[in-house]
PDB file of C-alpha atoms and ligand atoms in Angstrom:
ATOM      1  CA  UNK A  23      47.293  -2.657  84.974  1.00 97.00           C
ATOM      2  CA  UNK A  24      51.046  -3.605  85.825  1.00 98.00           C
ATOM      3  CA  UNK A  25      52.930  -1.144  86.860  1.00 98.00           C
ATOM      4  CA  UNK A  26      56.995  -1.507  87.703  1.00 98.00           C
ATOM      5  CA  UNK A  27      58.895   1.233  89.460  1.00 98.00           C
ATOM      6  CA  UNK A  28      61.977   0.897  89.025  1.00 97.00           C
ATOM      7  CA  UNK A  29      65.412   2.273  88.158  1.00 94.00           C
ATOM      8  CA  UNK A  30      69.178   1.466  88.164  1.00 87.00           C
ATOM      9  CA  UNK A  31      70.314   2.833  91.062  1.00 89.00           C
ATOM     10  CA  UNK A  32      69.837   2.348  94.628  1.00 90.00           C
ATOM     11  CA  UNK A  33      67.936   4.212  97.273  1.00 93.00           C
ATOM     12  CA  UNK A  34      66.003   6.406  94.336  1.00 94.00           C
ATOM     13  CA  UNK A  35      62.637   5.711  96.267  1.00 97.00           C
ATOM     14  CA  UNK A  36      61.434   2.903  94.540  1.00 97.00           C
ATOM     15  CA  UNK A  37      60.164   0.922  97.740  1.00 98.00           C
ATOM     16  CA  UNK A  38      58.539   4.150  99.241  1.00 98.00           C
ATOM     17  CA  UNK A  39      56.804   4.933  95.908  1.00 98.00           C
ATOM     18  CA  UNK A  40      55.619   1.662  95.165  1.00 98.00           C
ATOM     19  CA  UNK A  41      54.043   0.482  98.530  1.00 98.00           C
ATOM     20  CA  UNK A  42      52.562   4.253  98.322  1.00 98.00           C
ATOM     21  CA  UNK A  43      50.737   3.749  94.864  1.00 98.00           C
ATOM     22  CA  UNK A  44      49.876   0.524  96.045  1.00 98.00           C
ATOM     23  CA  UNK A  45      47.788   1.461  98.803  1.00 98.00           C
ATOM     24  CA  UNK A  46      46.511   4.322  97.315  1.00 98.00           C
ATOM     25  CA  UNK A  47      45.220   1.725  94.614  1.00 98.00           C
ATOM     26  CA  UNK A  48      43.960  -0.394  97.285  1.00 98.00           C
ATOM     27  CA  UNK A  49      41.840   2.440  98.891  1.00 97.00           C
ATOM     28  CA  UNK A  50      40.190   3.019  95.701  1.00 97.00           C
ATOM     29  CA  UNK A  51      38.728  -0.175  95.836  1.00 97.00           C
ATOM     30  CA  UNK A  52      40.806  -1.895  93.781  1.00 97.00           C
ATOM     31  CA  UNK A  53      42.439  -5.631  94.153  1.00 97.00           C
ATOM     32  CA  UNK A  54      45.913  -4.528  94.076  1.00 98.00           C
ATOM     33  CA  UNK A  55      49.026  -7.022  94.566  1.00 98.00           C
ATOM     34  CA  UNK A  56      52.043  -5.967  95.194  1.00 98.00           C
ATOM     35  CA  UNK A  57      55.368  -7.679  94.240  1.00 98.00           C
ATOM     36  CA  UNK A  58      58.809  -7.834  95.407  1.00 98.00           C
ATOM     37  CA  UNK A  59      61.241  -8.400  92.733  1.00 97.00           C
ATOM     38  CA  UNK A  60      64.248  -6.866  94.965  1.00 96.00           C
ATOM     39  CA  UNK A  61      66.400  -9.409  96.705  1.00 92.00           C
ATOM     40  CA  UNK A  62      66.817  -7.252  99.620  1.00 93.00           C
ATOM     41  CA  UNK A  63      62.625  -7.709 100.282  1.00 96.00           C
ATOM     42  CA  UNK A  64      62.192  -4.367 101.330  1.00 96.00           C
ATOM     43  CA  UNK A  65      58.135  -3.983 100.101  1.00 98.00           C
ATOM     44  CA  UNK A  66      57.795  -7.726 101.538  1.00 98.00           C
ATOM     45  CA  UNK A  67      59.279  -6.427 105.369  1.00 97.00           C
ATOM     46  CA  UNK A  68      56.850  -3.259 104.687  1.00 98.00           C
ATOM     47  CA  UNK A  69      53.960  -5.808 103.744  1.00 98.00           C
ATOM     48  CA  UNK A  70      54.649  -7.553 106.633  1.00 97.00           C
ATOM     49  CA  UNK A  71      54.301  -4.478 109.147  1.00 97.00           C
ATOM     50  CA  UNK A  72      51.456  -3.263 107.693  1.00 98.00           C
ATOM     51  CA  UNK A  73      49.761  -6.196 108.449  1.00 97.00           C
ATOM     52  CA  UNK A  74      51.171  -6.842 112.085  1.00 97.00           C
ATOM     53  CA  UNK A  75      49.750  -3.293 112.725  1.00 97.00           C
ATOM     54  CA  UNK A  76      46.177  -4.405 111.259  1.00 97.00           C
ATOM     55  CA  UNK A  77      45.893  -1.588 108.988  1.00 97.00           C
ATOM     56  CA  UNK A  78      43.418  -1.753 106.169  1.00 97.00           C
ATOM     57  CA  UNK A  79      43.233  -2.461 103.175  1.00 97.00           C
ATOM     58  CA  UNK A  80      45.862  -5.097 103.444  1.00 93.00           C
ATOM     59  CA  UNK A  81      48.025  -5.299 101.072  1.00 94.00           C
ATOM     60  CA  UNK A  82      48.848  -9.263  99.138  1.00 96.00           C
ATOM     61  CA  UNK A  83      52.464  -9.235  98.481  1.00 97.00           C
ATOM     62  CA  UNK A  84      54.907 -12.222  96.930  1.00 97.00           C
ATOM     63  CA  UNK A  85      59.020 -11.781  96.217  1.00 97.00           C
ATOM     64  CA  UNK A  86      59.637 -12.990  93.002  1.00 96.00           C
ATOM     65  CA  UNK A  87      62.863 -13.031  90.628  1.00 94.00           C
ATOM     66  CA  UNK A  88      64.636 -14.363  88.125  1.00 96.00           C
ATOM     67  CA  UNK A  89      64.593 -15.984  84.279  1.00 97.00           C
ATOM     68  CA  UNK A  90      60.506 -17.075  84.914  1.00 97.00           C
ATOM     69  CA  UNK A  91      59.698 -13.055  86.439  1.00 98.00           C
ATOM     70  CA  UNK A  92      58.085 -11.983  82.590  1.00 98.00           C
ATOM     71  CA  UNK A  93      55.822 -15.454  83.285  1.00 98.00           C
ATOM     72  CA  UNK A  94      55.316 -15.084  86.893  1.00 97.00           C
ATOM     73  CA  UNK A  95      54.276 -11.249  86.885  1.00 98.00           C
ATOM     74  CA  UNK A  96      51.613 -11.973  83.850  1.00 97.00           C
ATOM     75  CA  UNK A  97      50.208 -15.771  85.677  1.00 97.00           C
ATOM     76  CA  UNK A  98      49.740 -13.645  89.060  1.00 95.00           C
ATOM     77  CA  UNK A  99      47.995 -10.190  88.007  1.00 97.00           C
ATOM     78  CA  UNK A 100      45.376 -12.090  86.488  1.00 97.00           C
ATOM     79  CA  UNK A 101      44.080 -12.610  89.674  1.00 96.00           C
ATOM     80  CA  UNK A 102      44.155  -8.765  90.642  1.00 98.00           C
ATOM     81  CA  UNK A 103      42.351  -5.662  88.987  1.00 98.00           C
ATOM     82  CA  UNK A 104      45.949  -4.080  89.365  1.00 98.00           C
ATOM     83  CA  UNK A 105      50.143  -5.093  90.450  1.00 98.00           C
ATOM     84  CA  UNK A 106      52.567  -2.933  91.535  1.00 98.00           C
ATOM     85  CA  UNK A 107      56.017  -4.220  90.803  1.00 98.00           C
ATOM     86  CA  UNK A 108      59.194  -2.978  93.021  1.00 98.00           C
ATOM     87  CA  UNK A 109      62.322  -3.937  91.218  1.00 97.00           C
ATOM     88  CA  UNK A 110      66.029  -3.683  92.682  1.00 88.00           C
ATOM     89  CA  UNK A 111      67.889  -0.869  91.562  1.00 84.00           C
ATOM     90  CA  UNK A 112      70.427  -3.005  89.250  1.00 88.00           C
ATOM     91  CA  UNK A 113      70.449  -3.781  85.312  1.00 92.00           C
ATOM     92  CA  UNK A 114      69.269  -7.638  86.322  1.00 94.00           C
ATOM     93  CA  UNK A 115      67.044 -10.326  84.470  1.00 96.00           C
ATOM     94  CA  UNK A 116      64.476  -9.805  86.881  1.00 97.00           C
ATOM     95  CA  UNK A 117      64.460  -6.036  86.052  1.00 97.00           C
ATOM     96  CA  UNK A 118      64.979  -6.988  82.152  1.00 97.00           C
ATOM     97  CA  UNK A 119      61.492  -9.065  82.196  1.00 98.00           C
ATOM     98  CA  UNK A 120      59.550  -7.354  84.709  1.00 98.00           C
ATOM     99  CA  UNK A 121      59.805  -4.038  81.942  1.00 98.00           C
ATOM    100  CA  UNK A 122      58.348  -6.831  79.235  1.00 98.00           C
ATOM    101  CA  UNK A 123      55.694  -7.646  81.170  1.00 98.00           C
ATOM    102  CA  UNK A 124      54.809  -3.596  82.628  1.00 98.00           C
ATOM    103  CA  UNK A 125      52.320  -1.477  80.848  1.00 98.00           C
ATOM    104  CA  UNK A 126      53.646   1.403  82.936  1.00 98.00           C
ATOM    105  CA  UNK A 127      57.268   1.843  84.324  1.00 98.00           C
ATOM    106  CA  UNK A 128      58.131   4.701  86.940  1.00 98.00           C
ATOM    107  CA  UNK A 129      61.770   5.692  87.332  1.00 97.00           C
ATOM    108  CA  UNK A 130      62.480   7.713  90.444  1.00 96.00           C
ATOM    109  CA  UNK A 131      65.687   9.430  90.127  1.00 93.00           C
ATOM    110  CA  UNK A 132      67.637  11.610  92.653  1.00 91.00           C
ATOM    111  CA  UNK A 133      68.867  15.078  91.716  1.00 88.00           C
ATOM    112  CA  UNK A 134      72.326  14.350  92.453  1.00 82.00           C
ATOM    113  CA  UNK A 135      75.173  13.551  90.414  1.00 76.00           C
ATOM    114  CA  UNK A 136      75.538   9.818  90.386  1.00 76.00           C
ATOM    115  CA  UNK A 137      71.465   9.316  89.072  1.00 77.00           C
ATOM    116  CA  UNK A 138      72.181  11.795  86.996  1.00 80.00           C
ATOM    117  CA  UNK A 139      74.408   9.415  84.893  1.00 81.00           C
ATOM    118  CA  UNK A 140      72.365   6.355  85.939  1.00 85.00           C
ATOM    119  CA  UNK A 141      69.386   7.679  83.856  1.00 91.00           C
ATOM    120  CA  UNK A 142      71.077   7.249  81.174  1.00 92.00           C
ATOM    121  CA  UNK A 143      71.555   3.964  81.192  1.00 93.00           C
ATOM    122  CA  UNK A 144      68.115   3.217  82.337  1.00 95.00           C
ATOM    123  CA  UNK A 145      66.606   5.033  79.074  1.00 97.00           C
ATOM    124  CA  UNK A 146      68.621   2.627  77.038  1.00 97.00           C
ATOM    125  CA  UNK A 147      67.768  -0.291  79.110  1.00 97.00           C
ATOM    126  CA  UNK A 148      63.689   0.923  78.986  1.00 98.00           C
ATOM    127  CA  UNK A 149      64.116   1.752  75.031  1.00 98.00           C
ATOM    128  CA  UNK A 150      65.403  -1.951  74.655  1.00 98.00           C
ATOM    129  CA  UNK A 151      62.197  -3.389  76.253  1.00 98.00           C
ATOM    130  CA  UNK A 152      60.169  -1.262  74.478  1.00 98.00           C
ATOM    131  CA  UNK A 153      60.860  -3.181  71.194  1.00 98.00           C
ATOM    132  CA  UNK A 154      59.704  -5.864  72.603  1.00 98.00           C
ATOM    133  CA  UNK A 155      56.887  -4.562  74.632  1.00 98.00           C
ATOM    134  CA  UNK A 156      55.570  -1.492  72.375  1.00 97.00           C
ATOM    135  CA  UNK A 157      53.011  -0.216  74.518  1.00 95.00           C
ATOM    136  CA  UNK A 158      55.418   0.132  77.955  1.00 98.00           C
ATOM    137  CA  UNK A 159      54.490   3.400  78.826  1.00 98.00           C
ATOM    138  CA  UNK A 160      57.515   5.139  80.678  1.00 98.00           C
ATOM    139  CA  UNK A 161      57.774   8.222  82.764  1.00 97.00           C
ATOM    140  CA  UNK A 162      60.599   9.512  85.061  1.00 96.00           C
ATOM    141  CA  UNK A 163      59.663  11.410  88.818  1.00 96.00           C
ATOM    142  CA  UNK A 164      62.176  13.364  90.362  1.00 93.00           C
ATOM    143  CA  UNK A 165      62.439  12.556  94.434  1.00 95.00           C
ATOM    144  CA  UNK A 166      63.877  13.808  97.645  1.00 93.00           C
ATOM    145  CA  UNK A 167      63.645  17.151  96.378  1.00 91.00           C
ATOM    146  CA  UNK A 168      65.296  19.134  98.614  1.00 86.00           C
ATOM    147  CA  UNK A 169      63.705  22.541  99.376  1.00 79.00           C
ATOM    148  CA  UNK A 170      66.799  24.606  99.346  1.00 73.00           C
ATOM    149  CA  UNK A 171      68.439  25.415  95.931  1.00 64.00           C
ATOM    150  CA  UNK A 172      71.958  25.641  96.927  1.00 61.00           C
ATOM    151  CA  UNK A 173      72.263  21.997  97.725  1.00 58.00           C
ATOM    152  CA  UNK A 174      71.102  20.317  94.596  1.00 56.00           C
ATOM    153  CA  UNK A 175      71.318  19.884  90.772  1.00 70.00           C
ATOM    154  CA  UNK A 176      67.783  20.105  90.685  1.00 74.00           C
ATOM    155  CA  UNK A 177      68.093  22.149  87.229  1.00 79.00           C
ATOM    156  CA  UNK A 178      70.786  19.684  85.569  1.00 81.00           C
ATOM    157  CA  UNK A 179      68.500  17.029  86.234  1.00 83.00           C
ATOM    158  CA  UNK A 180      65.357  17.897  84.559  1.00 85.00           C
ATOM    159  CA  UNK A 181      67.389  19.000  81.368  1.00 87.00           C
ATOM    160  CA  UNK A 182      68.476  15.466  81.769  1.00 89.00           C
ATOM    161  CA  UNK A 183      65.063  14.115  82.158  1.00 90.00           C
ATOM    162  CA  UNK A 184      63.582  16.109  79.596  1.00 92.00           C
ATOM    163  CA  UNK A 185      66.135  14.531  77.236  1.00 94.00           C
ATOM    164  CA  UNK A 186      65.573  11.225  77.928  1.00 96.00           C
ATOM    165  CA  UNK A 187      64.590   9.324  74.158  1.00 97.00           C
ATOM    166  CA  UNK A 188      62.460   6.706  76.068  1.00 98.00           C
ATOM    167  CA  UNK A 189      61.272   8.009  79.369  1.00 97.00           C
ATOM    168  CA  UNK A 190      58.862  10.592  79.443  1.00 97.00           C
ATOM    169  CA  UNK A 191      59.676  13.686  81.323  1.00 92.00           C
ATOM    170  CA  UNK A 192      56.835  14.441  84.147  1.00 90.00           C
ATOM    171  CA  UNK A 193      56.427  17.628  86.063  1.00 85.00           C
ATOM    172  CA  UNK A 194      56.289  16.048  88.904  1.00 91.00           C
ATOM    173  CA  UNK A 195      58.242  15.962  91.890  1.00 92.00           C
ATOM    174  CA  UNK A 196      58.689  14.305  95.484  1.00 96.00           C
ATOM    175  CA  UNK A 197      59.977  16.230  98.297  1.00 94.00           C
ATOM    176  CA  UNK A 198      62.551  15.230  99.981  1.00 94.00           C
ATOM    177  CA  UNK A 199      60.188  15.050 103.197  1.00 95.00           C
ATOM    178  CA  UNK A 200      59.773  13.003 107.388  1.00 94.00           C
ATOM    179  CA  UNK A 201      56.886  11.928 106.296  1.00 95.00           C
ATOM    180  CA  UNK A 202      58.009   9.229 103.335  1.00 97.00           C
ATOM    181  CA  UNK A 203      60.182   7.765 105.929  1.00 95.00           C
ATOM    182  CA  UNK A 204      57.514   7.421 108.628  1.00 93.00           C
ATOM    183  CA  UNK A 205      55.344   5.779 106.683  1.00 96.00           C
ATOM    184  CA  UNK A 206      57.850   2.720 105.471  1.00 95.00           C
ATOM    185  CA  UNK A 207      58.587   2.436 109.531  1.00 93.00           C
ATOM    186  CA  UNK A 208      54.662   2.231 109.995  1.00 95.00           C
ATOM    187  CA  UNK A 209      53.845  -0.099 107.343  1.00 97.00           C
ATOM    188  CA  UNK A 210      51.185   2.521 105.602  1.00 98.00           C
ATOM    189  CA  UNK A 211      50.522   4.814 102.782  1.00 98.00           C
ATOM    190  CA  UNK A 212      50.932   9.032 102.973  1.00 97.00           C
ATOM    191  CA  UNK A 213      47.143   9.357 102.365  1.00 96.00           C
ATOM    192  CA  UNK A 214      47.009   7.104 105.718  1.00 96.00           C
ATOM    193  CA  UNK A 215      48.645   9.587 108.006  1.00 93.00           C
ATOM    194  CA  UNK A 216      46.706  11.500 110.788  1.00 84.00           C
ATOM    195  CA  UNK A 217      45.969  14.764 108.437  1.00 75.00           C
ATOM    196  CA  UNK A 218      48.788  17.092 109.954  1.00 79.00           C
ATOM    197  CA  UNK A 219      49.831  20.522 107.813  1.00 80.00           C
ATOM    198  CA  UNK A 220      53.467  19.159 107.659  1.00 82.00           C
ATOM    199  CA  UNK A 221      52.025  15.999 105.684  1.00 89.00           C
ATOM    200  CA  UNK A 222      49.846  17.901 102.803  1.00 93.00           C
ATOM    201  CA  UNK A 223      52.544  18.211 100.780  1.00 94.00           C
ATOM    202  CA  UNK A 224      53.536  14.864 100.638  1.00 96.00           C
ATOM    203  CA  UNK A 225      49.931  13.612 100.496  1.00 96.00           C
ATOM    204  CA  UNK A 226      49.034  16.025  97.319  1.00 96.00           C
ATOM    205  CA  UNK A 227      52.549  15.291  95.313  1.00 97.00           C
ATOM    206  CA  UNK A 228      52.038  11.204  95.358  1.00 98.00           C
ATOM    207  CA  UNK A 229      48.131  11.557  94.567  1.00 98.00           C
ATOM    208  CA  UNK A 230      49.215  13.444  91.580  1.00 98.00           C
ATOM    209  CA  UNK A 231      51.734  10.482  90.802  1.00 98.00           C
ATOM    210  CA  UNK A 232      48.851   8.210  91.606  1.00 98.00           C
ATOM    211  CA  UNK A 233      46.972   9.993  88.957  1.00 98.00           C
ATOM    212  CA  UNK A 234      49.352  10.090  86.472  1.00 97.00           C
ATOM    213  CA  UNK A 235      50.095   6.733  86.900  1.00 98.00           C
ATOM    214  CA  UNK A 236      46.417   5.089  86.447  1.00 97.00           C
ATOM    215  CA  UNK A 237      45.061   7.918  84.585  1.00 95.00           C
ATOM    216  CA  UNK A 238      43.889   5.713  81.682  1.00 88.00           C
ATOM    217  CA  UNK A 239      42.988   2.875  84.322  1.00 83.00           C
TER     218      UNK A 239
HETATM  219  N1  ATP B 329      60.853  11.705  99.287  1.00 95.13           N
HETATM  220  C1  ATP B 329      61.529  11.227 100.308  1.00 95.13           C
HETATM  221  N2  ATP B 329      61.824  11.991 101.390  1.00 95.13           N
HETATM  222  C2  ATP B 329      62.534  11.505 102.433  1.00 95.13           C
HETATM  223  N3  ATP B 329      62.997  10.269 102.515  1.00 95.13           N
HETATM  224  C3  ATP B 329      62.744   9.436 101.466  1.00 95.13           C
HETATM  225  C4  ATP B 329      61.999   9.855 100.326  1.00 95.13           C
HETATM  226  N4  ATP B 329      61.917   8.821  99.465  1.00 95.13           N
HETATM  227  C5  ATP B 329      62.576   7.796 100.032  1.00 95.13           C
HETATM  228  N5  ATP B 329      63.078   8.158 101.233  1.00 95.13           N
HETATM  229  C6  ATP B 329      63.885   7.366 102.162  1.00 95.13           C
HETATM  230  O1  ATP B 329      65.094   7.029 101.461  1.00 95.13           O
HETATM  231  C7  ATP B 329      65.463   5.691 101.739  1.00 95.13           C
HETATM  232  C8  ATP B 329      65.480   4.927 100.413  1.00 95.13           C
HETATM  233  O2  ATP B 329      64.146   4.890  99.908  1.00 95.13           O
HETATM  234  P1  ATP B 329      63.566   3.553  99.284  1.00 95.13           P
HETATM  235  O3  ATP B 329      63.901   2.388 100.155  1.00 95.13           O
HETATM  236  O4  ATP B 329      62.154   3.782  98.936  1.00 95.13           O
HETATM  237  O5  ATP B 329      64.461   3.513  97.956  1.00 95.13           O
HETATM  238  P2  ATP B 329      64.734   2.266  97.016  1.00 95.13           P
HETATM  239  O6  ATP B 329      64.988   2.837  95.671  1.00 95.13           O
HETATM  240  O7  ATP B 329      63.658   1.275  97.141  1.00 95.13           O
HETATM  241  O8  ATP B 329      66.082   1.701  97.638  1.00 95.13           O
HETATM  242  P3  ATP B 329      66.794   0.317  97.254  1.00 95.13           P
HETATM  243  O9  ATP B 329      67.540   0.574  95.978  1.00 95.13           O
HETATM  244  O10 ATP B 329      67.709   0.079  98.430  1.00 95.13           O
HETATM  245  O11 ATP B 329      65.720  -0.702  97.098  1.00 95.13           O
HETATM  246  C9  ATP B 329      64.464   5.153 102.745  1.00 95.13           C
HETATM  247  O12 ATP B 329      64.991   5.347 104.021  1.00 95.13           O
HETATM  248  C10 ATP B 329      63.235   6.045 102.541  1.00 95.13           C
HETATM  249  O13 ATP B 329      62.459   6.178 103.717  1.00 95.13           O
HETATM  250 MG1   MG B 330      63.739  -0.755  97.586  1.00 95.13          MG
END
């Protein structure tokens, strides 16, 4: 399966959720690459700690981009049982053909204002791809989740999300939450961290997203 995560704007958790659904792949036994189609080679500096540190399973990961990314991302998953694709958060080429060669693209989204309006744009830009690639399966996740109320749009959002013509609305959520950010520093996966009560959370909300994501895997 190919799976892109992806969306139009920046910092939306794209990185974090990919190299997270990646190893969680990986620990299921699966051959799992994972590619970095975002100039700024975030998932390829994660890649690369994660395997100073030794941890296992390792994780293969090659940056690609451009006009040949459509050809590239179908030539190197045949080699794996599944790819995870982490795309830069701008309307690109690369982000244009990775979506034609995806079965399955997440979009992470921020309740705030500005991804708010950037959804739109990505549901047009996913609905365009999918008349060219009519089985992209597409389905939005709401992250950094903030636990109090006050301080987000949290409702505006999902009505947003729900209304979406070519993203699918999920329930679920990421909290906004230490332990996302201590993993990308330590080059693992959520499911990898020593089993404190602060982490359950964050370990139960991205094994649902694994789930959802390679339910019909
Ligand atoms: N749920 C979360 N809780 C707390 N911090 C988070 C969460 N998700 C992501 N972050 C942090 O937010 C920052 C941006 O996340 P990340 O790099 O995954 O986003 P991105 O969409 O890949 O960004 P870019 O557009 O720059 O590639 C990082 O510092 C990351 O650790
Ligand atoms: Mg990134």
């Amino acid at each position: 399966m190919i799976v892109v995560i992806s969306s139009e704007k920046g910092g939306t958790g794209k990185t974090t959720i990919s190299t997270n659904l990646a190893i969680i792949r990986a620990q299921k036994g699966m051959d799992v690459f994972l590619i970095d189609a975002d100039s700024q080679r975030s998932a390829t500096d994660f890649s690369a700690v994660r395997e100073q540190e030794g941890h296992q399973p390792s994780l293969c990961c090659a940056g690609i981009s451009g006009p040949g990314t459509y050809e590239e991302i179908r030539k190197m998953s045949q080699k794996f049982d599944d790819t995870v694709v982490d795309v830069g958060g701008r309307d690109t080429i690369t982000l244009r053909k990775a979506l034609l060669a995806a079965d399955m693209v997440v979009v992470p989204f921020i309740p705030s204002q500005l991804d708010i309006w950037g959804l739109d744009r990505m549901d047009e830009i996913v609905g365009e791809a999918k008349t060219m690639n009519e089985n992209l399966r597409a389905i939005s996740v709401m992250n950094k989740v903030d636990s109090n109320p006050k301080i987000i749009l949290k409702d505006e959002a999902l009505t947003i999300a729900k209304g979406l013509k070519n993203i699918d609305f999920s329930e679920l959520t990421i909290g906004y939450r230490v332990s996302y950010r201590r993993c990308i520093a330590d080059g693992i996966a959520v499911t990898e961290l020593q089993k404190s009560k602060k982490d359950e959370k964050s370990i139960v909300e991205m094994l649902s997203l694994y789930e959802e994501v390679f339910k019909d895997a």
